[in-house]
Coordinates of C-alpha atoms in Angstrom, one line a residue:
X1 CA 89.1 133.5 204.8
X2 CA 90.1 132.1 201.5
X3 CA 87.5 130.1 199.7
X4 CA 86.5 128.6 196.3
X5 CA 83.1 129.8 195.3
X6 CA 80.5 129.2 192.6
X7 CA 80.0 133.0 192.5
X8 CA 77.7 133.1 189.4
X9 CA 75.7 130.6 187.3
X10 CA 78.3 129.8 184.7
X11 CA 81.3 127.5 184.1
X12 CA 84.1 127.7 186.7
X13 CA 84.9 128.5 190.3
X14 CA 86.4 131.6 191.7
X15 CA 88.9 132.3 194.5
X16 CA 87.3 134.7 196.9
X17 CA 87.7 136.2 200.4
X18 CA 84.6 135.2 202.4
X19 CA 83.5 135.8 206.0
X20 CA 84.6 132.9 208.3
X21 CA 81.5 131.0 209.4
X22 CA 80.0 131.5 212.9
X23 CA 79.0 128.4 214.7
X24 CA 75.9 127.6 216.7
X25 CA 75.7 125.8 220.1
X26 CA 75.7 122.3 218.4
X27 CA 78.4 123.0 215.8
X28 CA 82.1 122.9 215.6
X29 CA 84.4 125.1 213.5
X30 CA 87.0 123.2 211.5
X31 CA 90.2 124.5 210.1
X32 CA 90.5 122.8 206.7
X33 CA 93.9 121.3 205.8
X34 CA 93.2 119.1 202.8
X35 CA 90.2 118.7 200.4
X36 CA 89.5 116.2 197.7
X37 CA 87.9 117.2 194.3
X38 CA 84.8 115.1 193.7
X39 CA 82.8 114.3 190.5
X40 CA 80.0 116.4 192.0
X41 CA 82.4 119.3 192.1
X42 CA 83.1 118.8 188.4
X43 CA 79.4 119.0 187.7
X44 CA 79.2 122.2 189.6
X45 CA 82.3 123.6 187.8
X46 CA 80.8 122.7 184.5
X47 CA 77.4 124.1 185.5
X48 CA 75.5 121.3 183.9
X49 CA 71.7 120.9 184.1
X50 CA 71.9 119.1 187.4
X51 CA 74.0 121.8 189.0
X52 CA 71.9 124.6 187.5
X53 CA 68.8 123.1 189.1
X54 CA 70.3 122.2 192.4
X55 CA 73.0 124.6 193.5
X56 CA 72.2 128.2 194.6
X57 CA 74.7 130.9 193.9
X58 CA 76.9 132.1 195.5
X59 CA 78.0 128.9 197.1
X60 CA 81.3 127.7 198.6
X61 CA 81.6 124.3 197.1
X62 CA 83.5 121.1 198.2
X63 CA 82.6 118.4 200.7
X64 CA 85.6 116.0 200.9
X65 CA 88.0 117.3 203.6
X66 CA 90.3 116.7 206.6
X67 CA 91.2 119.3 209.2
X68 CA 91.2 120.1 212.9
X69 CA 88.6 121.5 215.3
X70 CA 89.4 125.0 216.4
X71 CA 86.1 126.0 218.1
X72 CA 83.3 124.1 219.8
X73 CA 79.7 125.1 220.4
X74 CA 78.5 125.3 224.0
X75 CA 76.4 122.1 223.8
X76 CA 79.0 119.9 222.2
X77 CA 80.6 117.1 224.2
X78 CA 83.0 114.4 223.3
X79 CA 85.1 116.5 220.9
X80 CA 88.2 118.6 221.7
X81 CA 89.9 121.7 220.2
X82 CA 92.9 120.5 218.2
X83 CA 91.3 117.2 217.4
X84 CA 91.9 116.0 213.8
X85 CA 88.7 115.1 211.9
X86 CA 86.9 114.5 208.7
X87 CA 83.1 114.7 208.5
X88 CA 79.9 113.4 207.0
X89 CA 78.8 115.9 204.4
X90 CA 75.1 114.9 204.4
X91 CA 73.2 117.1 206.8
X92 CA 70.0 115.5 208.1
X93 CA 66.9 116.4 210.0
X94 CA 65.4 114.7 213.0
X95 CA 61.7 114.6 212.2
X96 CA 61.4 112.0 209.4
X97 CA 60.4 108.4 210.0
X98 CA 63.8 107.3 208.6
X99 CA 65.8 109.5 211.0
X100 CA 63.7 108.6 214.0
X101 CA 64.4 104.9 213.1
X102 CA 68.2 105.6 213.1
X103 CA 68.3 105.2 209.2
X104 CA 69.9 108.6 208.9
X105 CA 71.3 108.1 205.4
X106 CA 67.7 107.7 204.1
X107 CA 66.4 111.0 205.5
X108 CA 64.5 112.6 202.6
X109 CA 65.4 116.1 203.9
X110 CA 69.1 115.6 203.5
X111 CA 71.2 118.6 202.4
X112 CA 74.8 118.5 201.2
X113 CA 77.6 120.8 202.3
X114 CA 79.1 122.4 199.2
X115 CA 75.8 121.8 197.4
X116 CA 73.0 123.2 199.4
X117 CA 75.0 124.6 202.4
X118 CA 78.3 126.5 202.4
X119 CA 81.1 123.9 201.9
X120 CA 84.6 122.8 202.6
X121 CA 86.6 124.5 199.8
X122 CA 87.6 127.1 202.4
X123 CA 90.0 127.7 205.3
X124 CA 87.2 127.2 207.8
X125 CA 84.1 125.0 207.8
X126 CA 81.1 125.0 210.1
X127 CA 79.8 121.5 210.7
X128 CA 77.3 120.0 213.2
X129 CA 79.1 118.1 215.9
X130 CA 76.9 115.1 215.0
X131 CA 78.6 114.9 211.6
X132 CA 82.2 115.0 212.8
X133 CA 84.4 111.9 212.3
X134 CA 87.5 112.0 214.5
X135 CA 90.6 110.8 212.6
X136 CA 92.9 108.2 214.3
X137 CA 96.6 109.2 214.2
X138 CA 97.4 106.4 211.8
X139 CA 95.1 107.9 209.1
X140 CA 96.8 110.8 207.2
X141 CA 95.1 114.0 206.3
X142 CA 95.3 113.0 202.6
X143 CA 93.3 109.8 203.3
X144 CA 91.0 111.7 205.6
X145 CA 90.2 114.0 202.7
X146 CA 89.0 111.1 200.5
X147 CA 87.0 109.2 203.2
X148 CA 83.8 110.6 201.7
X149 CA 84.3 108.8 198.3
X150 CA 85.9 105.8 199.9
X151 CA 82.7 105.6 202.0
X152 CA 80.7 105.5 198.8
X153 CA 82.8 102.6 197.7
X154 CA 82.5 100.8 201.0
X155 CA 78.7 101.3 201.2
X156 CA 78.3 99.9 197.7
X157 CA 80.7 97.0 198.1
X158 CA 79.4 95.9 201.4
X159 CA 75.7 96.0 200.3
X160 CA 75.9 92.2 199.9
X161 CA 78.0 89.5 201.5
X162 CA 81.2 89.2 199.4
X163 CA 83.0 86.4 201.2
X164 CA 84.0 83.8 198.6
X165 CA 81.9 85.5 195.9
X166 CA 82.8 86.4 192.4
X167 CA 82.4 90.2 191.9
X168 CA 82.1 92.3 188.7
X169 CA 82.6 96.0 189.0
X170 CA 81.8 98.3 186.0
X171 CA 83.5 101.7 186.0
X172 CA 87.2 102.2 187.0
X173 CA 86.9 105.7 188.3
X174 CA 88.4 106.4 191.7
X175 CA 85.3 105.0 193.5
X176 CA 85.2 101.9 191.4
X177 CA 88.9 101.3 191.9
X178 CA 88.5 101.7 195.7
X179 CA 85.5 99.4 195.6
X180 CA 87.6 96.7 193.9
X181 CA 90.2 97.0 196.7
X182 CA 87.5 96.9 199.3
X183 CA 85.9 93.8 197.7
X184 CA 89.2 91.9 197.8
X185 CA 89.8 93.0 201.4
X186 CA 86.3 91.8 202.3
X187 CA 87.1 88.3 201.0
X188 CA 85.8 88.1 197.5
X189 CA 87.2 85.3 195.4
X190 CA 87.5 86.9 192.0
X191 CA 87.1 90.6 191.4
X192 CA 86.9 91.9 187.9
X193 CA 86.9 95.6 187.1
X194 CA 85.9 96.8 183.6
X195 CA 86.2 100.1 181.8
X196 CA 87.1 101.6 178.4
X197 CA 89.7 104.0 179.8
X198 CA 93.2 102.4 179.6
X199 CA 94.7 105.0 182.0
X200 CA 92.2 104.3 184.7
X201 CA 92.6 100.5 184.3
X202 CA 96.4 101.0 184.7
X203 CA 95.8 103.0 187.9
X204 CA 93.5 100.2 189.1
X205 CA 96.3 97.7 188.7
X206 CA 98.5 99.8 190.9
X207 CA 95.9 100.4 193.6
X208 CA 94.5 96.9 193.7
X209 CA 97.1 94.6 192.0
X210 CA 95.1 91.4 192.8
X211 CA 92.1 92.6 190.8
X212 CA 91.6 91.5 187.2
X213 CA 91.2 94.5 185.0
X214 CA 89.4 94.3 181.7
X215 CA 89.2 96.7 178.8
X216 CA 85.9 95.7 177.3
X217 CA 86.9 97.2 174.0
X218 CA 89.7 94.6 173.7
X219 CA 88.5 91.6 175.8
X220 CA 85.2 89.6 175.8
X221 CA 83.9 89.3 179.4
X222 CA 82.8 85.8 178.6
X223 CA 86.4 84.8 177.9
X224 CA 87.4 86.3 181.2
X225 CA 84.8 84.3 183.0
X226 CA 86.1 81.1 181.4
X227 CA 89.7 81.9 182.1
X228 CA 88.9 82.4 185.8
X229 CA 87.3 79.0 186.0
X230 CA 83.9 80.3 186.8
X231 CA 81.0 78.1 185.9
X232 CA 78.0 80.4 185.6
X233 CA 79.0 84.0 186.1
X234 CA 79.4 86.6 188.8
X235 CA 77.5 86.5 192.1
X236 CA 77.6 90.2 192.8
X237 CA 77.8 93.3 190.5
X238 CA 78.8 96.8 191.6
X239 CA 77.8 99.3 188.9
X240 CA 79.9 102.5 189.2
X241 CA 80.0 103.8 185.6
X242 CA 76.5 105.2 185.0
X243 CA 76.7 103.5 181.6
X244 CA 73.6 101.6 180.3
X245 CA 75.8 99.4 178.2
X246 CA 77.9 98.4 181.2
X247 CA 74.7 97.6 183.2
X248 CA 73.3 95.5 180.4
X249 CA 76.6 93.6 180.2
X250 CA 76.6 93.1 184.0
X251 CA 73.1 91.7 183.9
X252 CA 74.1 89.1 181.3
X253 CA 77.2 88.2 183.2
X254 CA 75.5 87.5 186.5
X255 CA 74.3 84.1 187.8
X256 CA 70.7 83.3 188.4
X257 CA 69.8 85.1 191.6
X258 CA 72.7 87.5 191.3
X259 CA 72.7 90.9 193.1
X260 CA 73.6 94.3 191.8
X261 CA 74.4 97.5 193.9
X262 CA 74.0 100.6 191.7
X263 CA 76.1 103.8 192.5
X264 CA 76.6 105.1 189.0
X265 CA 74.1 107.5 187.7
X266 CA 73.1 107.2 184.0
X267 CA 72.4 110.6 182.2
X268 CA 68.6 111.0 181.8
X269 CA 66.3 108.0 181.2
X270 CA 67.7 104.7 180.0
X271 CA 65.9 101.7 178.4
X272 CA 66.1 98.6 180.6
X273 CA 65.2 95.0 179.6
X274 CA 63.3 94.3 182.8
X275 CA 62.4 90.8 181.6
X276 CA 66.1 89.8 181.9
X277 CA 66.2 91.1 185.5
X278 CA 62.9 89.3 186.4
X279 CA 63.7 86.0 184.7
X280 CA 67.2 85.9 186.2
X281 CA 65.8 86.8 189.7
X282 CA 68.3 89.6 190.1
X283 CA 68.2 91.9 193.1
X284 CA 68.9 95.6 192.5
X285 CA 69.9 98.0 195.3
X286 CA 70.4 101.7 194.7
X287 CA 73.1 103.2 196.8
X288 CA 73.3 106.9 197.9
X289 CA 76.1 108.3 200.0
X290 CA 77.2 106.4 203.1
X291 CA 75.4 104.6 205.9
X292 CA 75.5 107.0 208.9
X293 CA 77.6 106.0 210.6
X294 CA 78.3 102.3 210.1
X295 CA 80.1 102.9 206.8
X296 CA 82.5 105.3 208.5
X297 CA 83.2 102.7 211.3
X298 CA 83.8 99.9 208.7
X299 CA 86.1 101.9 206.4
X300 CA 88.3 103.2 209.2
X301 CA 88.5 99.7 210.6
X302 CA 89.6 98.3 207.2
X303 CA 92.1 101.1 206.7
X304 CA 93.6 100.2 210.1
X305 CA 93.6 96.5 209.2
X306 CA 95.5 96.7 206.0
X307 CA 93.3 98.2 203.3
X308 CA 95.5 100.6 201.3
X309 CA 94.0 103.0 198.8
X310 CA 96.7 105.6 199.0
X311 CA 97.8 105.2 195.4
X312 CA 94.3 106.3 194.2
X313 CA 95.5 109.8 195.0
X314 CA 97.5 110.8 191.8
X315 CA 97.7 114.6 192.0
X316 CA 98.3 117.1 194.8
X317 CA 98.1 120.8 194.4
X318 CA 98.2 123.9 196.6
X319 CA 94.8 125.5 196.7
X320 CA 96.3 128.5 194.8
X321 CA 96.6 126.1 191.8
X322 CA 93.0 124.8 192.1
X323 CA 92.4 125.3 188.4
X324 CA 95.2 122.8 187.6
X325 CA 93.6 120.4 190.0
X326 CA 90.2 120.7 188.3
X327 CA 91.9 120.3 184.9
X328 CA 93.5 117.1 186.1
X329 CA 90.2 115.7 187.3
X330 CA 88.5 116.7 184.0
X331 CA 91.2 115.0 181.9
X332 CA 90.0 111.5 182.7
X333 CA 93.6 110.5 183.4
X334 CA 93.7 111.2 187.1
X335 CA 92.7 109.3 190.2
X336 CA 91.8 111.5 193.2
X337 CA 93.0 115.0 193.3
X338 CA 93.8 116.6 196.7
X339 CA 94.1 120.3 197.4
X340 CA 96.3 121.6 200.2
X341 CA 94.9 124.4 202.3
X342 CA 97.5 124.4 205.1

């Protein structure tokens, strides 16, 4: 089968012919139709310190996908050959306290497809049936291929009650943009999305036109708060940028007793003024991946109930042109990039 592989420990990916995976009794075999390029895939392409310490080579990368089931293991029930699907890319064990309590997303033994296990940048993918997410007919393969990052946005945005709240989101990458759309859909009063990248803020205005976008190099967030008629500040913060400056600004802009969900990952260690967090009685929650499987249920329900994030996909390429797809992602001027494997 065709696949994109991190064949050796250096920058880039390589198109290869790889053996099609063989499934076990509890697995399904999926013919991949569409894949999304993720920020994680960019780290692996660049072969940065995280990738070099995490990803064994050779490794078929990729974990955002949509496809159809073409083979089913003998123990699998409830799924059918020909069924359209996406899937949860975090593979868990069953022995940990967290898994046994049903908190699957907190299993410390989690492995990732395309990171620790052969992934979805291929014509075929082996996946445990437990991880399969059937796709309703009204959700396209393109959207199915970006449900993984949309799930990150949903998990982060729904960490706290948003109904009637004022929400600040820092970082207008694709996940931050989708989180802004989710926050509005979930009933937030004011949603403000900040960044320094004018192209991404312009994209955000197209995906979520009722969200207030702010280029913090040109506007003072305090003026924005005043213009929106807010008395104290934001109730909830969603930190998507991984920027220490953005987090510091968020802490200052929150009300007493505000809440912050953190998805962005700062590089290395960052200095934090913990006294400001303590004296403002701020709650911090770290977010990793998606809640299995409540996040999937919620986001599919929202998509079927009017949430539209389709414009966050800005580029589509045939897999033969994958290098152009990665160049678009690395440019900082794209939203989501989808590769076609059909």
